[in-house]
Amino acid sequence: MQKTERHFFAPGRVNLIGDHTDYNGGLVFPAALNMGTYLTVSPSEDDCYHFSSENDPAAFTLRKEELTLRHHSWVDYPLGVVKEFTDRGFPVSGLQFHYRGDLPIGAALSSSASIEMATAVALNALNGSPFTMLELVKMAQHAENDFVRMNCGIMDQFASGFGKKNCAIALDCNTLAYEHVPLEMQGLKFVIANTNKKRELVDSAYNQRRSECQQALEILQQHTSVENLCQLTVSQFDGLSEYLTGGVLKRARHAVRENGHVREAIIALKRGDMTRFGQLMNASHASLRDDYEVTCPELDFLAEQAQQFPGVLGSRMTGAGFGGCTVTLIAENQVDAFVENVGKAYEQQFNIRADFYVAEIGNGAGEMMNYEC
Ligand code: GLA
């Protein structure tokens, strides 16, 4: 028998290393957070879709025929997913969708992917689970590409779907082969620092970077046979770089080098070489700043302050960039001093307060069986 109210959760993620590699067929190394989106679904009496959120006063009541309309609001994320189900022959009956999130919104910790994935696992459960988790991840990504028109890669939805407690996910975005790598932290923590900088025009800047990578690939394909930039090793790329110039050269160079950083970081973590892991995080930040040009003064300040702080092994921006968060690998006994000192310095510099979170790594999206109000 159908329960009247059902409860679901999908996490956000922190990407430990490997940004702007997913849509270049490369490696990424994210981990699901224990923060994310909670969704309560119940039948509606009027056959409409009702969307509400505790994080946003804008609520929506929509008739089924209105499903193709974008609202340029948070509701586009779940609507895009409802449309994915409908397009695949699973029309969604009238429902109330009520959301509550504990992730900072628009802070590069995948709040949007967590809304999409919470909606996807909910609709899947209500339909008797016709889709695998990988299919749901692809549907959520497709909803964001096609409906929201953000041309994102697969990392965020994948991390939200396939998260595992205390593990990072080594994902090859070309083959979608993945492995859970235990985070054996040896007295260290990952600390997330949110710049709280308002991010504007992220989608268009992101889509522009993506198309510059595509341009680079098309040029290089005239000289070598590759399907994506991350199939090239750093030395193969260096041998071909004379064919590229300007921004296009820099974007492609980042993708290839960053892919190398991730490959090495996964090995370092498996070996317990956290010092090397930290160095690779620093190299990743430099490449995102200098070649991919997706950092900003706030992110650079937080990463540089962190990199100089006692007990820190490495620090980098995480996610798409242009604002959002850094992630720092730091000795647990230095965390309090770090939060206090770097927090103070940041506020003095920019007149904005940063927020800090010690990352707790949790499981992927699913139904909450023991939900208590
Ligand atoms: C955003 C996108 C991801 C990925 C990152 C950058 O989070 O949604 O697909 O491209 O940026 O690594």
Coordinates of C-alpha atoms and ligand atoms in Angstrom, one line a residue:
M1 CA 0.0 0.0 0.0
Q2 CA 1.2 3.5 -0.9
K3 CA 2.2 5.5 2.2
T4 CA 0.8 9.0 2.0
E5 CA 4.0 10.9 2.8
R6 CA 7.5 9.7 1.9
H7 CA 10.8 11.2 2.7
F8 CA 14.0 11.3 0.7
F9 CA 17.5 12.8 1.0
A10 CA 20.2 13.6 -1.6
P11 CA 23.6 15.0 -0.5
G12 CA 25.7 17.8 -1.9
R13 CA 29.3 17.1 -2.6
V14 CA 32.8 18.5 -2.1
N15 CA 35.2 17.9 -4.9
L16 CA 38.5 17.1 -3.4
I17 CA 40.4 17.5 -6.7
G18 CA 39.7 17.5 -10.5
D19 CA 37.6 20.5 -11.6
H20 CA 36.5 21.1 -15.1
T21 CA 37.8 17.7 -16.1
D22 CA 34.4 15.9 -16.1
Y23 CA 33.1 17.3 -19.4
N24 CA 36.6 16.8 -20.9
G25 CA 36.3 13.0 -20.3
G26 CA 38.7 13.1 -17.4
L27 CA 38.9 12.0 -13.8
V28 CA 37.3 13.6 -10.7
F29 CA 37.5 12.8 -7.0
P30 CA 34.5 14.1 -5.2
A31 CA 32.8 13.0 -1.9
A32 CA 29.2 13.3 -0.8
L33 CA 28.6 15.5 2.2
N34 CA 26.2 14.8 5.0
M35 CA 24.5 18.1 4.0
G36 CA 22.0 18.2 1.2
T37 CA 18.3 18.3 0.2
Y38 CA 15.5 16.7 2.1
L39 CA 12.3 16.1 0.2
T40 CA 8.8 15.1 1.4
V41 CA 6.4 13.9 -1.3
S42 CA 2.7 13.4 -0.8
P43 CA -0.3 13.0 -3.2
S44 CA -2.0 16.2 -4.1
E45 CA -5.8 16.4 -4.3
D46 CA -6.1 18.5 -7.5
D47 CA -3.8 16.6 -9.9
C48 CA -1.4 19.5 -10.0
Y49 CA 2.2 19.7 -9.0
H50 CA 2.9 21.8 -5.9
F51 CA 6.5 22.8 -5.2
S52 CA 7.5 24.5 -2.0
S53 CA 10.8 25.0 -0.2
E54 CA 11.8 26.1 3.3
N55 CA 14.7 27.8 1.7
D56 CA 12.8 30.0 -0.7
P57 CA 9.5 31.7 -0.4
A58 CA 8.7 31.2 -4.1
A59 CA 6.2 28.3 -4.2
F60 CA 4.7 27.0 -7.5
T61 CA 1.4 25.2 -8.4
L62 CA 1.6 23.9 -12.0
R63 CA -0.7 22.0 -14.2
K64 CA 0.7 19.1 -16.1
E65 CA 0.5 20.9 -19.4
E66 CA 2.8 23.6 -18.0
L67 CA 5.7 21.2 -17.6
T68 CA 7.7 22.5 -20.5
L69 CA 7.8 26.1 -19.1
R70 CA 11.0 27.3 -17.5
H71 CA 10.6 29.6 -14.5
H72 CA 14.2 30.8 -14.0
S73 CA 13.9 29.8 -10.4
W74 CA 14.9 26.9 -8.1
V75 CA 11.8 25.0 -9.3
D76 CA 13.4 24.4 -12.7
Y77 CA 15.6 21.7 -11.1
P78 CA 12.8 19.5 -9.9
L79 CA 10.6 20.3 -12.9
G80 CA 13.3 19.2 -15.3
V81 CA 13.5 15.9 -13.5
V82 CA 9.7 15.5 -13.6
K83 CA 9.9 16.1 -17.3
E84 CA 12.6 13.4 -17.7
F85 CA 10.3 10.8 -16.1
T86 CA 7.4 11.9 -18.3
D87 CA 9.5 11.8 -21.5
R88 CA 10.5 8.3 -20.6
G89 CA 6.9 7.1 -20.3
F90 CA 6.5 7.6 -16.6
P91 CA 4.0 10.5 -16.3
V92 CA 4.0 11.8 -12.8
S93 CA 0.6 12.1 -11.0
G94 CA -0.4 15.2 -9.0
L95 CA 2.1 15.5 -6.1
Q96 CA 3.2 17.9 -3.4
F97 CA 6.9 18.3 -3.3
H98 CA 8.3 20.0 -0.2
Y99 CA 12.0 20.7 0.0
R100 CA 14.4 21.6 2.8
G101 CA 18.1 22.0 2.3
D102 CA 21.0 22.5 4.7
L103 CA 23.6 23.2 2.1
P104 CA 24.6 26.8 1.4
I105 CA 22.9 27.6 -1.9
G106 CA 24.9 28.4 -5.0
A107 CA 28.1 27.9 -3.1
A108 CA 29.6 25.2 -5.4
L109 CA 28.6 22.3 -3.1
S110 CA 26.0 21.0 -5.6
S111 CA 22.8 22.3 -4.0
S112 CA 21.1 22.1 -7.4
A113 CA 22.3 18.5 -8.1
S114 CA 21.0 17.5 -4.7
I115 CA 17.6 18.9 -5.5
E116 CA 17.6 17.1 -8.8
M117 CA 18.7 13.8 -7.3
A118 CA 16.3 14.0 -4.3
T119 CA 13.5 14.4 -6.9
A120 CA 14.8 11.6 -9.1
V121 CA 15.1 9.0 -6.3
A122 CA 11.6 10.1 -5.0
L123 CA 9.9 9.7 -8.4
N124 CA 11.7 6.4 -9.0
A125 CA 10.5 5.0 -5.7
L126 CA 6.9 6.2 -6.4
N127 CA 7.1 4.4 -9.8
G128 CA 8.3 1.1 -8.4
S129 CA 12.0 1.8 -9.2
P130 CA 12.2 1.3 -13.0
F131 CA 15.6 3.1 -13.2
T132 CA 19.0 2.2 -11.8
M133 CA 21.0 4.8 -9.9
L134 CA 23.2 5.5 -12.9
E135 CA 20.1 6.1 -15.1
L136 CA 18.8 8.5 -12.5
V137 CA 22.2 10.3 -12.4
K138 CA 22.1 10.7 -16.2
M139 CA 18.5 11.9 -16.1
A140 CA 19.3 14.5 -13.5
Q141 CA 22.3 15.7 -15.5
H142 CA 20.1 15.8 -18.7
A143 CA 17.5 17.8 -16.8
E144 CA 20.1 20.4 -16.0
N145 CA 21.6 20.5 -19.5
D146 CA 18.4 20.5 -21.4
F147 CA 15.8 22.2 -19.1
V148 CA 17.9 24.5 -16.9
R149 CA 20.4 25.0 -19.8
M150 CA 23.5 24.7 -17.7
N151 CA 25.8 22.6 -19.7
C152 CA 27.3 20.8 -16.6
G153 CA 29.2 17.5 -16.6
I154 CA 28.2 14.4 -14.7
M155 CA 30.3 14.8 -11.5
D156 CA 27.8 16.5 -9.2
Q157 CA 24.8 14.2 -9.8
F158 CA 27.1 11.2 -9.8
A159 CA 28.6 12.1 -6.4
S160 CA 25.1 12.8 -5.0
G161 CA 23.9 9.4 -6.2
F162 CA 26.9 7.2 -5.5
G163 CA 28.3 8.8 -2.3
K164 CA 29.5 6.4 0.4
K165 CA 30.2 7.2 4.0
N166 CA 33.8 8.2 4.7
C167 CA 34.8 7.5 1.1
A168 CA 35.7 9.6 -1.9
I169 CA 34.6 8.6 -5.4
A170 CA 37.3 8.1 -8.0
L171 CA 35.3 8.5 -11.2
D172 CA 36.4 8.3 -14.8
C173 CA 33.9 10.5 -16.6
N174 CA 34.7 9.0 -19.9
T175 CA 33.8 5.4 -19.1
L176 CA 31.9 6.1 -15.8
A177 CA 34.0 3.4 -14.1
Y178 CA 34.3 4.3 -10.5
E179 CA 35.8 3.2 -7.2
H180 CA 35.1 4.2 -3.6
V181 CA 38.4 5.1 -1.9
P182 CA 38.3 5.1 1.9
L183 CA 39.3 8.5 3.4
E184 CA 41.8 7.4 6.0
M185 CA 42.5 10.8 7.4
Q186 CA 45.4 10.2 9.9
G187 CA 44.4 13.1 12.2
L188 CA 43.6 15.4 9.2
K189 CA 40.3 17.0 8.2
F190 CA 38.9 18.5 5.1
V191 CA 37.6 22.0 5.9
I192 CA 35.3 23.8 3.5
A193 CA 35.4 27.6 3.5
N194 CA 32.6 29.5 1.8
T195 CA 33.5 32.9 0.4
N196 CA 29.9 33.9 0.5
K197 CA 30.6 35.9 -2.6
K198 CA 27.5 36.3 -4.7
R199 CA 28.1 34.4 -7.9
E200 CA 26.7 36.0 -11.0
L201 CA 26.6 34.7 -14.6
V202 CA 28.2 31.5 -13.6
D203 CA 26.2 29.5 -16.1
S204 CA 27.3 31.6 -19.0
A205 CA 31.0 31.7 -18.0
Y206 CA 30.9 28.0 -17.4
N207 CA 29.3 27.3 -20.8
Q208 CA 31.9 29.5 -22.4
R209 CA 34.8 27.5 -20.8
R210 CA 33.2 24.4 -22.0
S211 CA 33.0 25.6 -25.5
E212 CA 36.6 26.8 -25.5
C213 CA 37.6 23.2 -24.5
Q214 CA 35.5 21.9 -27.4
Q215 CA 37.3 24.3 -29.8
A216 CA 40.7 23.1 -28.5
L217 CA 39.6 19.5 -29.0
E218 CA 38.4 20.1 -32.6
I219 CA 41.8 21.7 -33.5
L220 CA 43.8 18.9 -31.9
Q221 CA 41.7 16.3 -33.6
Q222 CA 43.1 17.5 -36.9
H223 CA 46.5 16.3 -35.6
T224 CA 45.8 13.3 -33.4
S225 CA 43.0 10.9 -32.9
V226 CA 41.4 11.5 -29.5
E227 CA 37.8 11.7 -28.4
N228 CA 38.4 14.1 -25.5
L229 CA 41.1 16.3 -24.1
C230 CA 41.8 14.2 -21.1
Q231 CA 42.9 11.3 -23.2
L232 CA 46.1 13.2 -23.8
T233 CA 49.0 12.8 -21.3
V234 CA 50.8 16.0 -20.3
S235 CA 53.7 15.3 -22.6
Q236 CA 51.5 14.4 -25.6
F237 CA 49.7 17.7 -25.0
D238 CA 52.9 19.6 -24.8
G239 CA 53.9 18.2 -28.2
L240 CA 50.7 19.5 -29.7
S241 CA 50.3 22.8 -27.9
E242 CA 51.8 24.8 -30.8
Y243 CA 48.5 24.3 -32.6
L244 CA 46.6 26.2 -29.9
T245 CA 46.8 29.9 -28.8
G246 CA 45.4 32.3 -26.2
G247 CA 42.5 31.3 -24.0
V248 CA 41.9 28.1 -25.9
L249 CA 45.4 26.9 -25.2
K250 CA 45.2 27.7 -21.5
R251 CA 41.8 26.0 -21.0
A252 CA 43.0 22.8 -22.7
R253 CA 46.3 22.8 -20.8
H254 CA 44.4 23.0 -17.5
A255 CA 42.1 20.1 -18.4
V256 CA 45.1 17.9 -19.3
R257 CA 47.2 18.8 -16.3
E258 CA 44.3 18.7 -13.9
N259 CA 43.5 15.2 -15.0
G260 CA 47.1 14.3 -14.2
H261 CA 46.7 15.9 -10.7
V262 CA 43.7 13.7 -10.0
R263 CA 45.3 10.5 -11.2
E264 CA 48.3 11.1 -8.9
A265 CA 46.1 12.3 -6.0
I266 CA 44.1 9.0 -6.1
I267 CA 47.4 7.0 -5.9
A268 CA 48.7 9.3 -3.1
L269 CA 45.5 8.8 -1.0
K270 CA 45.6 5.0 -1.4
R271 CA 49.2 5.1 -0.3
G272 CA 48.4 7.3 2.7
D273 CA 50.7 10.0 1.3
M274 CA 48.7 13.0 2.4
T275 CA 51.6 15.4 1.9
R276 CA 51.6 14.7 -1.8
F277 CA 47.8 14.9 -1.9
G278 CA 48.0 18.4 -0.4
Q279 CA 50.7 19.5 -2.9
L280 CA 48.5 18.3 -5.7
M281 CA 45.6 20.3 -4.3
N282 CA 47.8 23.5 -4.4
A283 CA 48.9 22.7 -8.0
S284 CA 45.2 22.3 -8.9
H285 CA 44.3 25.7 -7.5
A286 CA 47.1 27.4 -9.4
S287 CA 46.0 25.8 -12.6
L288 CA 42.4 26.8 -12.1
R289 CA 43.5 30.4 -11.3
D290 CA 46.1 30.9 -14.0
D291 CA 45.0 28.7 -16.9
Y292 CA 41.3 28.1 -16.4
E293 CA 40.7 31.5 -14.9
V294 CA 37.7 30.5 -12.8
T295 CA 38.9 31.7 -9.4
C296 CA 38.3 35.2 -8.0
P297 CA 40.2 37.4 -5.4
E298 CA 38.1 35.9 -2.6
L299 CA 38.9 32.3 -3.5
D300 CA 42.6 33.1 -4.2
F301 CA 42.8 34.8 -0.8
L302 CA 41.3 31.9 1.1
A303 CA 43.4 29.4 -0.7
E304 CA 46.6 31.4 -0.2
Q305 CA 46.0 32.1 3.4
A306 CA 45.3 28.4 4.0
Q307 CA 48.4 27.2 2.1
Q308 CA 50.5 29.3 4.5
F309 CA 48.7 28.3 7.6
P310 CA 50.5 25.9 10.1
G311 CA 49.2 22.3 9.8
V312 CA 47.7 22.8 6.3
L313 CA 48.8 20.3 3.6
G314 CA 46.9 21.8 0.7
S315 CA 44.1 24.1 -0.3
R316 CA 42.1 24.7 -3.5
M317 CA 38.9 26.0 -4.8
T318 CA 36.2 23.4 -5.3
G319 CA 33.5 23.1 -8.0
A320 CA 32.9 25.4 -10.9
G321 CA 34.6 28.5 -9.3
F322 CA 33.8 32.2 -9.8
G323 CA 33.0 32.3 -6.0
G324 CA 31.8 29.4 -3.9
C325 CA 34.1 27.5 -1.6
T326 CA 37.7 26.3 -1.0
V327 CA 38.6 22.9 0.5
T328 CA 41.6 22.7 2.8
L329 CA 43.4 19.6 4.1
I330 CA 44.5 20.4 7.6
A331 CA 45.6 18.8 10.8
E332 CA 42.6 18.3 13.1
N333 CA 44.3 20.1 16.0
Q334 CA 44.7 23.3 13.9
V335 CA 41.1 23.5 12.7
D336 CA 39.9 25.9 15.3
A337 CA 42.9 28.3 15.0
F338 CA 42.5 28.2 11.2
V339 CA 38.8 29.0 11.2
E340 CA 39.4 31.9 13.6
N341 CA 42.5 33.4 12.0
V342 CA 41.7 32.9 8.3
G343 CA 38.1 34.0 9.0
K344 CA 39.3 37.2 10.6
A345 CA 41.7 38.0 7.8
Y346 CA 39.1 37.3 5.2
E347 CA 36.6 39.6 6.8
Q348 CA 39.1 42.4 7.1
Q349 CA 40.1 42.1 3.5
F350 CA 36.6 41.8 1.9
N351 CA 34.2 42.9 4.5
I352 CA 32.3 39.7 4.1
R353 CA 32.2 36.8 6.6
A354 CA 33.3 33.4 5.4
D355 CA 31.5 30.3 6.7
F356 CA 33.5 27.2 7.6
Y357 CA 32.4 23.5 7.7
V358 CA 34.4 20.5 8.7
A359 CA 33.4 18.1 5.9
E360 CA 31.5 15.0 7.0
I361 CA 31.4 12.5 4.3
G362 CA 28.1 10.6 3.9
N363 CA 26.1 8.3 1.8
G364 CA 24.3 8.9 -1.6
A365 CA 20.7 9.7 -2.4
G366 CA 17.8 7.5 -1.2
E367 CA 14.6 7.2 0.8
M368 CA 14.7 7.9 4.5
M369 CA 13.0 4.9 6.1
N370 CA 13.2 6.1 9.7
Y371 CA 12.2 9.7 9.2
E372 CA 11.1 11.5 12.3
C373 CA 9.6 15.0 12.1
Ligands
GLA1 C1 30.0 22.3 -11.8 C2 29.5 21.3 -12.8 C3 30.3 20.0 -12.8 C4 31.8 20.3 -12.9 C5 32.2 21.3 -12.0 C6 33.6 21.8 -12.2 O1 29.9 21.8 -10.5 O2 28.1 20.9 -12.4 O3 29.8 19.1 -13.8 O4 32.1 20.6 -14.3 O5 31.4 22.5 -12.0 O6 34.5 20.7 -12.0

